[in-house]
Amino acid sequence: MKLTLKEIPLDSPFALINEQNFPKAITYPCQLRISFDSTYFPVQAYLTSKYVDKGEIGLSESVIKRYGLLEGTEVDVQTRRTFDSVAHRLIIDKVKGNMLNKEDMDTITKGFMNAEISPSHSSAFLLSQHFTEFSLDEIEAMARSFADSGKIHDFSAPVFDKHSIGGVPGNKITLLIVPILAAAGLLIPKTSTYAITSASGTADTMSVLAPVELNADEVFDLVKKTKGCIVSGRDMGIAPVVDKIITEAAFPLGIDPESLFLAGILAKKLAMGVDFMCLDIPVGTGTKVDNEEDGRTLARLFVSLASRLGIKAEAGLTYANVPVGHSIGPALEAAEALDALAGKGPTSLVEKSCELAGIIFELAGMTGRGLGKPFAADILHSGKALKKMREIIEGQGGDPKISSDEIREKLVGKPVLSYQAPGDGWPHTWNNYALKEIARAAGAPGDRLAGIQILSKKESVRKGEEVFRVYASSDSALDEVRGLIAKLRPVIVESVLLERVA
Amino acid sequence: MKLTLKEIPLDSPFALINEQNFPKAITYPCQLRISFDSTYFPVQAYLTSKYVDKGEIGLSESVIKRYGLLEGTEVDVQTRRTFDSVAHRLIIDKVKGNMLNKEDMDTITKGFMNAEISPSHSSAFLLSQHFTEFSLDEIEAMARSFADSGKIHDFSAPVFDKHSIGGVPGNKITLLIVPILAAAGLLIPKTSTYAITSASGTADTMSVLAPVELNADEVFDLVKKTKGCIVSGRDMGIAPVVDKIITEAAFPLGIDPESLFLAGILAKKLAMGVDFMCLDIPVGTGTKVDNEEDGRTLARLFVSLASRLGIKAEAGLTYANVPVGHSIGPALEAAEALDALAGKGPTSLVEKSCELAGIIFELAGMTGRGLGKPFAADILHSGKALKKMREIIEGQGGDPKISSDEIREKLVGKPVLSYQAPGDGWPHTWNNYALKEIARAAGAPGDRLAGIQILSKKESVRKGEEVFRVYASSDSALDEVRGLIAKLRPVIVESVLLERVA
């Protein structure tokens, strides 16, 4: 609303506003934003029935001076009706130790969807989860509320899913697991995200092979034919509040509380109507979970929550001290996935994919316990998974004949850095964090062709032999890569004799 | 900076910005505000080296549509360089369990002073104090940093002080204690705040008798003559960061962590060069501390922190189940204070003032232990305190001859509500919270003349006899008062027989 500026005799950073300017009473300071010309500033406002009239906003001399304003100027004032909201009160009650039920969570969810939660309160919601442990009831309620923030899809048949909590570079297993399962007749309408902090999200990698931006109708039509797909799902309205909360609260603080993280995953599964799923928990230095004990606790919590939500889940702790496979970055990972589907993949990638697909076959009752993995491996080795993947690529609008060679040809001419062994030995320690940062500095995932190709992951090398190669977007990106390699030491190549002490 | 809008193919609430637009690299999402015409919106921005060019800002179609923008429009983009700041990192480290030292606190203080702390992070700073206990070292460091955010005043003589943590209505004791101490020759340049949530802060009450907006030079000149003053101190640059943190972080969330609260008080005392002080901790239902055990813990913590900062302090837990004296609201309280200085004050007010002034006389070594209170009472009863108060009023620019009658005459003609006893009995329970809310609804402290006069605080009353009277700013304020009285029950008047059960 347009209000006229009035100087008030208070040396305060806040504004005074006449209560008649508001349709309903606001008893708490409310957050306003005042704009004029091409600038603006935020200010806390208190209501008054006297000091300023209807149509006026009062600011102290110091505030007026600071922003170069003049008394009598008309400014635009906006409020988000935040500080008196029920959602805010619920968040503060939670901070003070109350429990939140489904109805409370619905109110908070609605607050986020309507952009009525102030940054202070979204931070408080996040930190209440960081500092205190949410109960299973609360996480369940949160997951259900989050799911209800968008569309709930019904595929009218059992839906299967695989989800990785992420953190390990090169984890392109979805591109193997989906076609393996779909080839066996299981329905797996897989939605995957773009990378946020990693070098390539599954949506980034898949986008090298086929469009991933399918809407709900297109996904429904597609999986009727193919049983599987790998899409971004961003147009499917899947628990949209989760991304809002992550963007508004978790990113700014760099904190990702377990309860939010679990509720977020499960909300999206509920929205997709998932009935059976396997959770991949990579365990390793530089990933999200660095020891098995923590991984086991997280796994049990997840399985138990999933069960409350009607999802039969099993989790797999997976070895993640090194990248999965030999490639990091969208194009390199897509090429490697195609190779693996054609029977030419690196052992770590094939093994992991078959283990997790196997768990899902067992959950589905298609094989007995312990027989899922060989069943998955059979499908992979028979070529059925590759055939299915080509169907999926075609169904999503890609070229079904795309080959890994064709993808790698596109890399020709890109600025390249070759990392050579400084001495005889073998690459005995890979640094996941460093590899991710280097791949991102090289330009991944924005530049689909940027990334890292590992040439010798475990095998012994001679001095000067190439250990890995970085494809970068530009020479300046390559300079940055060079700096990071020196600083972060992505790999340690050493002989058995580590050091001589005289 | 001015940037041109570009539509980006990402269904995201965030913006993309070319890293060349920034003088230094920002690796984390940073908060931007985009303004155009007379509106604006906040957005999280990620850096890119490719998707948008220098001079452009990328927004998704949905964001562009939501704000009615057009590709190619020039918008104004501002960043506060927040998310990569060291202060932010320190706050997050604290959230994750680190300890903060003086240097860290200085960085955070500087961040607040430079408006570089995002609302999310100010909330996190506050909540780290709510959810975890800060060590004495940390609170000490915080108090010193806060003090260093402004001017440190040196009065070149021992400085005495009294501070009430607030919460009890009618607490006009400063208007008695300051002249009592000053009359005995102690230096007490008292700064007091305006009300924030109460019906009258000491600065509000004193402003009825004299101007309180003195700058540092004026205060120094004045106390050379009078030894005492009662000013707002807002132009004295006393630990200004404290008010910033309270306004930006504590108010929006309605949370006031003990560590912040203690550091805030002590920082202001350090800034005023206080050597000896007495802390008034009102203990009672509806105040900040509702039981003696909590009061004692807080008192010990305060005294111990003060000692680390070179301040000799003693705390007094004071009875606060009922208001202090018989009046609530600036003018009514000022009149009552004058009466009390003239020997006609209510016992509760006179007793409390002499007790606390007595503690300070004992701290100053002017009397032996237990002899401070009668010494203070002698000064009060001798009329020396009233004489001193008139000197102070004159020194601050007020009329030294002002009388309580003169003040009360101004109330004539104001809308009044008289609360009468519903039956024979006595007012056995007063509700501090209700009284405060009623006085505020009546218009206090904004309307200096609005407030509550209690006519029968403890004495037995007959049905229909007046128990208290409310002076309001307007008839509509009086209507609100009426509603609150019905809802909050400020007083319970009952006979010995509470209820008959047949």
Short mmCIF file of N, CA and C in Angstrom, two decimals, chain A residues 220-285:
data_model
loop_
_atom_site.label_atom_id
_atom_site.label_comp_id
_atom_site.label_asym_id
_atom_site.label_seq_id
_atom_site.Cartn_x
_atom_site.Cartn_y
_atom_site.Cartn_z
N PHE A 220 2.66 -40.55 -17.01
CA PHE A 220 1.66 -41.62 -16.93
C PHE A 220 1.59 -42.40 -18.25
N ASP A 221 1.53 -41.65 -19.36
CA ASP A 221 1.47 -42.30 -20.68
C ASP A 221 2.70 -43.15 -20.92
N LEU A 222 3.85 -42.58 -20.58
CA LEU A 222 5.10 -43.26 -20.86
C LEU A 222 5.21 -44.58 -20.10
N VAL A 223 4.95 -44.52 -18.78
CA VAL A 223 5.19 -45.75 -17.99
C VAL A 223 4.15 -46.82 -18.26
N LYS A 224 3.04 -46.43 -18.90
CA LYS A 224 2.09 -47.47 -19.34
C LYS A 224 2.80 -48.39 -20.34
N LYS A 225 3.66 -47.77 -21.16
CA LYS A 225 4.38 -48.55 -22.16
C LYS A 225 5.69 -49.13 -21.62
N THR A 226 6.46 -48.28 -20.97
CA THR A 226 7.84 -48.69 -20.65
C THR A 226 8.00 -49.22 -19.22
N LYS A 227 7.01 -48.98 -18.36
CA LYS A 227 7.09 -49.32 -16.93
C LYS A 227 8.04 -48.40 -16.15
N GLY A 228 9.01 -47.85 -16.83
CA GLY A 228 9.98 -47.01 -16.11
C GLY A 228 10.25 -45.70 -16.83
N CYS A 229 10.80 -44.76 -16.09
CA CYS A 229 11.25 -43.51 -16.68
C CYS A 229 12.24 -42.87 -15.70
N ILE A 230 12.97 -41.88 -16.17
CA ILE A 230 13.87 -41.13 -15.28
C ILE A 230 13.68 -39.66 -15.63
N VAL A 231 12.84 -38.99 -14.85
CA VAL A 231 12.46 -37.61 -15.18
C VAL A 231 12.75 -36.71 -13.98
N SER A 232 12.68 -35.41 -14.22
CA SER A 232 12.97 -34.50 -13.10
C SER A 232 11.76 -34.37 -12.18
N GLY A 233 10.57 -34.55 -12.74
CA GLY A 233 9.37 -34.48 -11.91
C GLY A 233 9.03 -33.10 -11.40
N ARG A 234 9.78 -32.09 -11.83
CA ARG A 234 9.53 -30.76 -11.25
C ARG A 234 8.19 -30.18 -11.68
N ASP A 235 7.63 -30.71 -12.77
CA ASP A 235 6.31 -30.23 -13.18
C ASP A 235 5.19 -31.12 -12.67
N MET A 236 5.53 -32.04 -11.78
CA MET A 236 4.51 -32.99 -11.30
C MET A 236 3.92 -32.58 -9.96
N GLY A 237 4.38 -31.47 -9.43
CA GLY A 237 3.80 -30.97 -8.17
C GLY A 237 4.01 -31.90 -6.99
N ILE A 238 5.20 -32.48 -6.92
CA ILE A 238 5.50 -33.46 -5.87
C ILE A 238 6.02 -32.76 -4.62
N ALA A 239 5.21 -32.71 -3.58
CA ALA A 239 5.62 -32.13 -2.29
C ALA A 239 6.42 -30.83 -2.47
N PRO A 240 5.84 -29.84 -3.15
CA PRO A 240 6.62 -28.64 -3.47
C PRO A 240 7.15 -27.89 -2.25
N VAL A 241 6.51 -28.06 -1.11
CA VAL A 241 6.96 -27.32 0.07
C VAL A 241 8.37 -27.75 0.50
N VAL A 242 8.72 -28.97 0.18
CA VAL A 242 10.04 -29.46 0.59
C VAL A 242 11.13 -28.59 -0.03
N ASP A 243 11.00 -28.34 -1.32
CA ASP A 243 12.02 -27.53 -1.98
C ASP A 243 12.02 -26.09 -1.45
N LYS A 244 10.83 -25.60 -1.13
CA LYS A 244 10.74 -24.25 -0.56
C LYS A 244 11.49 -24.18 0.77
N ILE A 245 11.25 -25.15 1.63
CA ILE A 245 11.89 -25.12 2.94
C ILE A 245 13.40 -25.28 2.80
N ILE A 246 13.80 -26.16 1.90
CA ILE A 246 15.24 -26.35 1.70
C ILE A 246 15.86 -25.06 1.19
N THR A 247 15.20 -24.43 0.22
CA THR A 247 15.76 -23.21 -0.36
C THR A 247 15.76 -22.05 0.63
N GLU A 248 14.66 -21.93 1.37
CA GLU A 248 14.53 -20.75 2.25
C GLU A 248 15.23 -20.92 3.59
N ALA A 249 15.27 -22.14 4.09
CA ALA A 249 15.79 -22.32 5.44
C ALA A 249 17.10 -23.09 5.48
N ALA A 250 17.14 -24.22 4.79
CA ALA A 250 18.31 -25.09 4.94
C ALA A 250 19.54 -24.55 4.21
N PHE A 251 19.36 -24.10 2.96
CA PHE A 251 20.49 -23.58 2.20
C PHE A 251 21.16 -22.40 2.89
N PRO A 252 20.39 -21.38 3.26
CA PRO A 252 21.06 -20.21 3.83
C PRO A 252 21.93 -20.56 5.03
N LEU A 253 21.48 -21.53 5.83
CA LEU A 253 22.25 -21.87 7.02
C LEU A 253 23.20 -23.03 6.79
N GLY A 254 23.04 -23.74 5.67
CA GLY A 254 23.92 -24.89 5.43
C GLY A 254 23.70 -26.01 6.44
N ILE A 255 22.48 -26.12 6.92
CA ILE A 255 22.14 -27.15 7.91
C ILE A 255 21.00 -28.00 7.37
N ASP A 256 21.11 -29.30 7.54
CA ASP A 256 20.14 -30.22 6.95
C ASP A 256 19.73 -31.23 8.01
N PRO A 257 18.80 -30.84 8.90
CA PRO A 257 18.47 -31.74 10.00
C PRO A 257 17.85 -33.04 9.51
N GLU A 258 18.16 -34.11 10.24
CA GLU A 258 17.72 -35.44 9.84
C GLU A 258 16.20 -35.54 9.69
N SER A 259 15.46 -34.92 10.62
CA SER A 259 14.00 -35.05 10.56
C SER A 259 13.45 -34.41 9.29
N LEU A 260 13.99 -33.26 8.91
CA LEU A 260 13.52 -32.58 7.71
C LEU A 260 13.87 -33.37 6.47
N PHE A 261 15.08 -33.87 6.48
CA PHE A 261 15.62 -34.64 5.38
C PHE A 261 14.78 -35.91 5.15
N LEU A 262 14.47 -36.62 6.24
CA LEU A 262 13.67 -37.84 6.13
C LEU A 262 12.24 -37.53 5.70
N ALA A 263 11.65 -36.53 6.31
CA ALA A 263 10.28 -36.17 5.96
C ALA A 263 10.22 -35.73 4.51
N GLY A 264 11.24 -35.04 4.06
CA GLY A 264 11.29 -34.55 2.68
C GLY A 264 11.31 -35.70 1.68
N ILE A 265 12.18 -36.66 1.92
CA ILE A 265 12.24 -37.82 1.01
C ILE A 265 10.90 -38.56 1.01
N LEU A 266 10.41 -38.85 2.22
CA LEU A 266 9.20 -39.67 2.31
C LEU A 266 7.98 -38.95 1.75
N ALA A 267 7.92 -37.63 1.90
CA ALA A 267 6.80 -36.87 1.34
C ALA A 267 6.76 -37.05 -0.17
N LYS A 268 7.92 -37.01 -0.79
CA LYS A 268 7.96 -37.15 -2.25
C LYS A 268 7.56 -38.56 -2.67
N LYS A 269 7.93 -39.54 -1.86
CA LYS A 269 7.53 -40.92 -2.17
C LYS A 269 6.01 -41.08 -2.02
N LEU A 270 5.47 -40.49 -0.94
CA LEU A 270 4.01 -40.54 -0.76
C LEU A 270 3.31 -39.90 -1.96
N ALA A 271 3.84 -38.78 -2.40
CA ALA A 271 3.21 -38.06 -3.51
C ALA A 271 3.25 -38.86 -4.80
N MET A 272 4.27 -39.70 -4.93
CA MET A 272 4.39 -40.53 -6.14
C MET A 272 3.70 -41.88 -5.95
N GLY A 273 3.06 -42.07 -4.81
CA GLY A 273 2.34 -43.32 -4.58
C GLY A 273 3.24 -44.54 -4.46
N VAL A 274 4.46 -44.33 -3.96
CA VAL A 274 5.41 -45.44 -3.86
C VAL A 274 4.96 -46.47 -2.83
N ASP A 275 5.05 -47.74 -3.19
CA ASP A 275 4.67 -48.83 -2.28
C ASP A 275 5.88 -49.58 -1.74
N PHE A 276 6.89 -49.74 -2.57
CA PHE A 276 8.09 -50.49 -2.18
C PHE A 276 9.31 -49.67 -2.57
N MET A 277 10.29 -49.61 -1.69
CA MET A 277 11.47 -48.86 -2.08
C MET A 277 12.73 -49.32 -1.37
N CYS A 278 13.84 -49.01 -2.01
CA CYS A 278 15.14 -49.29 -1.42
C CYS A 278 15.86 -47.96 -1.25
N LEU A 279 16.40 -47.75 -0.06
CA LEU A 279 17.15 -46.51 0.19
C LEU A 279 18.64 -46.82 0.16
N ASP A 280 19.35 -46.08 -0.66
CA ASP A 280 20.80 -46.23 -0.76
C ASP A 280 21.46 -45.22 0.19
N ILE A 281 22.18 -45.73 1.17
CA ILE A 281 22.89 -44.85 2.11
C ILE A 281 24.39 -45.03 1.91
N PRO A 282 24.98 -44.16 1.08
CA PRO A 282 26.43 -44.27 0.88
C PRO A 282 27.15 -43.91 2.19
N VAL A 283 28.06 -44.79 2.61
CA VAL A 283 28.80 -44.56 3.85
C VAL A 283 30.28 -44.41 3.51
N GLY A 284 30.82 -43.27 3.82
CA GLY A 284 32.24 -43.09 3.52
C GLY A 284 32.71 -41.70 3.86
N THR A 285 34.00 -41.54 3.99
CA THR A 285 34.59 -40.24 4.28
C THR A 285 34.22 -39.23 3.20
#
